[in-house]
């Protein structure tokens, strides 16, 4: 079952990825609707996914989480039967000492548009800026991925760059935007 | 071969630690004048030192430097433990007996502090020091460290229990000195 919640909010919580979650991870990371906006074109078999789990998930600085929705009690204990796996939010590595980290996230298609990812990202930013002393968190998003840009904008990220025809997507080159938010902007926001 | 210069002061230069520098580390670990102030009470042979070099110095955790003056190794200064998420670095240093009392320790430590606060983005440096080690206390106090605590009888040495003093220095204190 997913580990007990490491961070929890009103509707979602962030959990450590456990072996029992590999199937969910593999299914969705191979799914077109998810991997394409993430610009990930490689098929991943079980072996590769397991290797990836071991390498990346709990390295030195990484913050990599399974997002779950469900009743608060189930989220706190990680009760598999009562939880719904939604997707992932992560800052997989940190560039120290500059204190910068890259944000990424995805949600299973049936859970997109429900506000889970904005809440999960918000929890992750509280942790990154409030506990881990990051200075800046940035994300790259392709121009056609408007929903993801809206998530970032709703959280206060600023678009700070446009990488011209950076990414090959659905048969053509598309622009990628770089978004970022600073620690002081996140910690001082009023809401 | 001596490693390249990484940080330069007026007299002291801090170099990367290379395998060839292990002789100096062997002295620091064995000579009672050095190892007792450093609270090292277990012998370590050449194999053990090589292991220390491979697994501690070269594994990327912490920051290790050899201090040299006029092409002679005089000691070492390091941040063996850094907690990035707290912005905290633990400081340690030693100067070979024949080079003590000439201000080299103070200069080496100040180079490491400048590096800690201006390059590594640390917020706090801390050092532990035997209450009986007046030389080291003098270095820390002259650089603006505050004594923050006394761990009573934390070490057994020379047949008696000795106190350890904890010193701390904040980035803003260093910049405002």
CSV table of N, CA and C in Angstrom, one decimal, chain A residues 48-115:
chain,number,residue,atom,x,y,z
A,48,UNK,N,12.5,-1.5,-16.2
A,48,UNK,CA,13.0,-0.1,-16.2
A,48,UNK,C,12.4,0.7,-15.2
A,49,UNK,N,11.1,0.5,-15.0
A,49,UNK,CA,10.3,1.3,-14.0
A,49,UNK,C,10.9,1.0,-12.6
A,50,UNK,N,11.1,-0.3,-12.4
A,50,UNK,CA,11.6,-0.6,-11.0
A,50,UNK,C,13.0,0.0,-10.8
A,51,UNK,N,13.8,0.0,-11.8
A,51,UNK,CA,15.1,0.6,-11.7
A,51,UNK,C,15.0,2.1,-11.4
A,52,UNK,N,14.1,2.7,-12.2
A,52,UNK,CA,13.8,4.1,-12.0
A,52,UNK,C,13.3,4.4,-10.6
A,53,UNK,N,12.5,3.5,-10.1
A,53,UNK,CA,12.0,3.7,-8.7
A,53,UNK,C,13.2,3.7,-7.7
A,54,UNK,N,14.1,2.7,-7.9
A,54,UNK,CA,15.2,2.6,-6.9
A,54,UNK,C,16.1,3.8,-7.0
A,55,UNK,N,16.4,4.3,-8.2
A,55,UNK,CA,17.3,5.3,-8.4
A,55,UNK,C,16.8,6.7,-8.0
A,56,UNK,N,15.6,7.0,-8.4
A,56,UNK,CA,15.2,8.4,-8.3
A,56,UNK,C,14.4,8.7,-7.0
A,57,UNK,N,13.7,7.7,-6.6
A,57,UNK,CA,12.7,8.1,-5.7
A,57,UNK,C,13.2,8.6,-4.4
A,58,UNK,N,14.2,8.0,-3.8
A,58,UNK,CA,14.6,8.5,-2.5
A,58,UNK,C,16.1,8.8,-2.5
A,59,UNK,N,16.6,9.5,-3.5
A,59,UNK,CA,17.9,10.0,-3.5
A,59,UNK,C,18.1,11.2,-2.5
A,60,UNK,N,19.2,11.8,-2.5
A,60,UNK,CA,19.6,12.7,-1.4
A,60,UNK,C,18.6,13.8,-1.2
A,61,UNK,N,18.3,14.6,-2.3
A,61,UNK,CA,17.6,15.8,-2.2
A,61,UNK,C,16.2,15.7,-2.7
A,62,UNK,N,15.9,14.6,-3.4
A,62,UNK,CA,14.6,14.5,-4.2
A,62,UNK,C,13.4,14.6,-3.3
A,63,UNK,N,12.3,15.2,-3.9
A,63,UNK,CA,11.0,15.1,-3.3
A,63,UNK,C,10.1,14.6,-4.3
A,64,UNK,N,9.8,13.3,-4.2
A,64,UNK,CA,9.0,12.6,-5.2
A,64,UNK,C,7.8,11.9,-4.6
A,65,UNK,N,6.6,12.3,-4.9
A,65,UNK,CA,5.5,11.8,-4.2
A,65,UNK,C,4.3,11.3,-5.1
A,66,UNK,N,3.7,10.3,-4.6
A,66,UNK,CA,2.4,9.8,-5.1
A,66,UNK,C,1.3,10.6,-4.5
A,67,UNK,N,0.4,11.1,-5.4
A,67,UNK,CA,-0.7,11.9,-4.9
A,67,UNK,C,-1.9,11.0,-4.7
A,68,UNK,N,-2.5,11.0,-3.5
A,68,UNK,CA,-3.7,10.2,-3.3
A,68,UNK,C,-4.9,11.1,-2.8
A,69,UNK,N,-6.1,10.7,-3.2
A,69,UNK,CA,-7.3,11.4,-2.7
A,69,UNK,C,-8.0,10.4,-1.9
A,70,UNK,N,-8.9,10.9,-1.0
A,70,UNK,CA,-9.7,10.0,-0.1
A,70,UNK,C,-10.0,10.6,1.2
A,71,UNK,N,-10.6,9.8,2.0
A,71,UNK,CA,-11.0,10.3,3.4
A,71,UNK,C,-9.7,10.5,4.2
A,72,UNK,N,-9.8,11.5,5.0
A,72,UNK,CA,-8.6,11.9,5.8
A,72,UNK,C,-7.9,10.8,6.5
A,73,UNK,N,-8.7,10.0,7.2
A,73,UNK,CA,-8.1,8.9,8.0
A,73,UNK,C,-7.3,7.9,7.1
A,74,UNK,N,-7.9,7.6,6.0
A,74,UNK,CA,-7.3,6.6,5.1
A,74,UNK,C,-6.0,7.2,4.5
A,75,UNK,N,-6.0,8.5,4.3
A,75,UNK,CA,-4.8,9.2,3.8
A,75,UNK,C,-3.7,9.2,4.8
A,76,UNK,N,-4.1,9.4,6.1
A,76,UNK,CA,-3.1,9.4,7.1
A,76,UNK,C,-2.4,8.1,7.3
A,77,UNK,N,-3.2,7.0,7.2
A,77,UNK,CA,-2.6,5.7,7.4
A,77,UNK,C,-2.1,5.0,6.1
A,78,UNK,N,-2.5,5.5,5.0
A,78,UNK,CA,-2.1,4.9,3.7
A,78,UNK,C,-2.9,3.7,3.4
A,79,UNK,N,-4.1,3.6,3.9
A,79,UNK,CA,-5.0,2.4,3.7
A,79,UNK,C,-5.4,2.3,2.2
A,80,UNK,N,-4.8,1.3,1.6
A,80,UNK,CA,-4.9,1.1,0.1
A,80,UNK,C,-6.3,1.0,-0.4
A,81,UNK,N,-7.2,0.3,0.3
A,81,UNK,CA,-8.6,0.0,-0.1
A,81,UNK,C,-9.4,1.3,-0.1
A,82,UNK,N,-9.0,2.3,0.7
A,82,UNK,CA,-9.8,3.5,0.8
A,82,UNK,C,-9.3,4.7,0.1
A,83,UNK,N,-8.1,4.4,-0.6
A,83,UNK,CA,-7.5,5.6,-1.2
A,83,UNK,C,-7.6,5.5,-2.7
A,84,UNK,N,-7.6,6.6,-3.4
A,84,UNK,CA,-7.5,6.7,-4.8
A,84,UNK,C,-6.2,7.3,-5.2
A,85,UNK,N,-5.5,6.6,-6.1
A,85,UNK,CA,-4.2,7.1,-6.6
A,85,UNK,C,-4.5,8.1,-7.7
A,86,UNK,N,-4.0,9.3,-7.6
A,86,UNK,CA,-4.3,10.3,-8.5
A,86,UNK,C,-3.2,10.6,-9.5
A,87,UNK,N,-2.0,10.7,-9.1
A,87,UNK,CA,-0.9,11.0,-10.0
A,87,UNK,C,0.4,11.2,-9.2
A,88,UNK,N,1.2,12.1,-9.7
A,88,UNK,CA,2.5,12.4,-9.1
A,88,UNK,C,2.8,13.9,-9.0
A,89,UNK,N,3.4,14.3,-8.0
A,89,UNK,CA,4.1,15.7,-8.0
A,89,UNK,C,5.5,15.4,-7.5
A,90,UNK,N,6.4,16.2,-8.1
A,90,UNK,CA,7.8,15.9,-7.7
A,90,UNK,C,8.7,17.1,-8.0
A,91,UNK,N,9.7,17.2,-7.1
A,91,UNK,CA,10.9,18.0,-7.4
A,91,UNK,C,12.0,17.0,-7.3
A,92,UNK,N,12.3,16.3,-8.4
A,92,UNK,CA,13.2,15.1,-8.3
A,92,UNK,C,14.6,15.4,-7.9
A,93,UNK,N,15.1,16.6,-8.1
A,93,UNK,CA,16.5,16.9,-7.6
A,93,UNK,C,16.5,18.3,-7.4
A,94,UNK,N,17.5,18.7,-6.6
A,94,UNK,CA,17.7,20.1,-6.2
A,94,UNK,C,19.1,20.5,-6.6
A,95,UNK,N,19.3,21.7,-7.2
A,95,UNK,CA,20.6,22.2,-7.5
A,95,UNK,C,21.1,23.0,-6.3
A,96,UNK,N,21.9,22.3,-5.5
A,96,UNK,CA,22.5,23.0,-4.3
A,96,UNK,C,23.9,23.5,-4.7
A,97,UNK,N,24.4,24.6,-4.2
A,97,UNK,CA,23.8,25.4,-3.2
A,97,UNK,C,22.8,26.5,-3.7
A,98,UNK,N,22.5,26.5,-4.9
A,98,UNK,CA,21.7,27.6,-5.4
A,98,UNK,C,20.3,27.5,-4.9
A,99,UNK,N,19.9,26.3,-4.6
A,99,UNK,CA,18.6,26.1,-4.0
A,99,UNK,C,17.5,26.2,-5.0
A,100,UNK,N,17.8,25.7,-6.2
A,100,UNK,CA,16.8,25.7,-7.3
A,100,UNK,C,16.3,24.3,-7.6
A,101,UNK,N,15.1,24.1,-7.9
A,101,UNK,CA,14.6,22.7,-8.1
A,101,UNK,C,13.5,22.8,-9.3
A,102,UNK,N,13.5,21.7,-10.0
A,102,UNK,CA,12.5,21.6,-11.1
A,102,UNK,C,11.3,20.8,-10.6
A,103,UNK,N,10.1,21.4,-10.9
A,103,UNK,CA,8.8,20.9,-10.6
A,103,UNK,C,8.3,20.1,-11.7
A,104,UNK,N,7.7,18.9,-11.5
A,104,UNK,CA,6.9,18.2,-12.5
A,104,UNK,C,5.7,17.6,-11.8
A,105,UNK,N,4.7,17.3,-12.6
A,105,UNK,CA,3.5,16.6,-12.1
A,105,UNK,C,2.7,16.0,-13.2
A,106,UNK,N,1.9,15.0,-12.9
A,106,UNK,CA,0.9,14.5,-13.8
A,106,UNK,C,-0.2,13.9,-13.0
A,107,UNK,N,-1.4,13.8,-13.7
A,107,UNK,CA,-2.5,13.1,-13.0
A,107,UNK,C,-3.1,12.2,-14.0
A,108,UNK,N,-3.6,11.0,-13.6
A,108,UNK,CA,-4.3,10.1,-14.4
A,108,UNK,C,-5.5,10.8,-15.1
A,109,UNK,N,-5.7,10.6,-16.4
A,109,UNK,CA,-6.7,11.3,-17.1
A,109,UNK,C,-8.1,11.4,-16.4
A,110,UNK,N,-8.5,10.4,-15.7
A,110,UNK,CA,-9.8,10.4,-15.1
A,110,UNK,C,-9.8,11.3,-13.9
A,111,UNK,N,-8.6,11.8,-13.4
A,111,UNK,CA,-8.6,12.7,-12.3
A,111,UNK,C,-8.1,14.1,-12.6
A,112,UNK,N,-8.0,14.3,-13.9
A,112,UNK,CA,-7.6,15.7,-14.3
A,112,UNK,C,-8.8,16.7,-14.2
A,113,UNK,N,-8.4,17.9,-13.9
A,113,UNK,CA,-9.5,18.9,-13.9
A,113,UNK,C,-10.3,19.0,-12.6
A,114,UNK,N,-9.8,18.2,-11.6
A,114,UNK,CA,-10.6,18.2,-10.3
A,114,UNK,C,-9.9,19.0,-9.3
A,115,UNK,N,-8.8,19.7,-9.6
A,115,UNK,CA,-8.2,20.5,-8.6
A,115,UNK,C,-7.2,19.8,-7.7
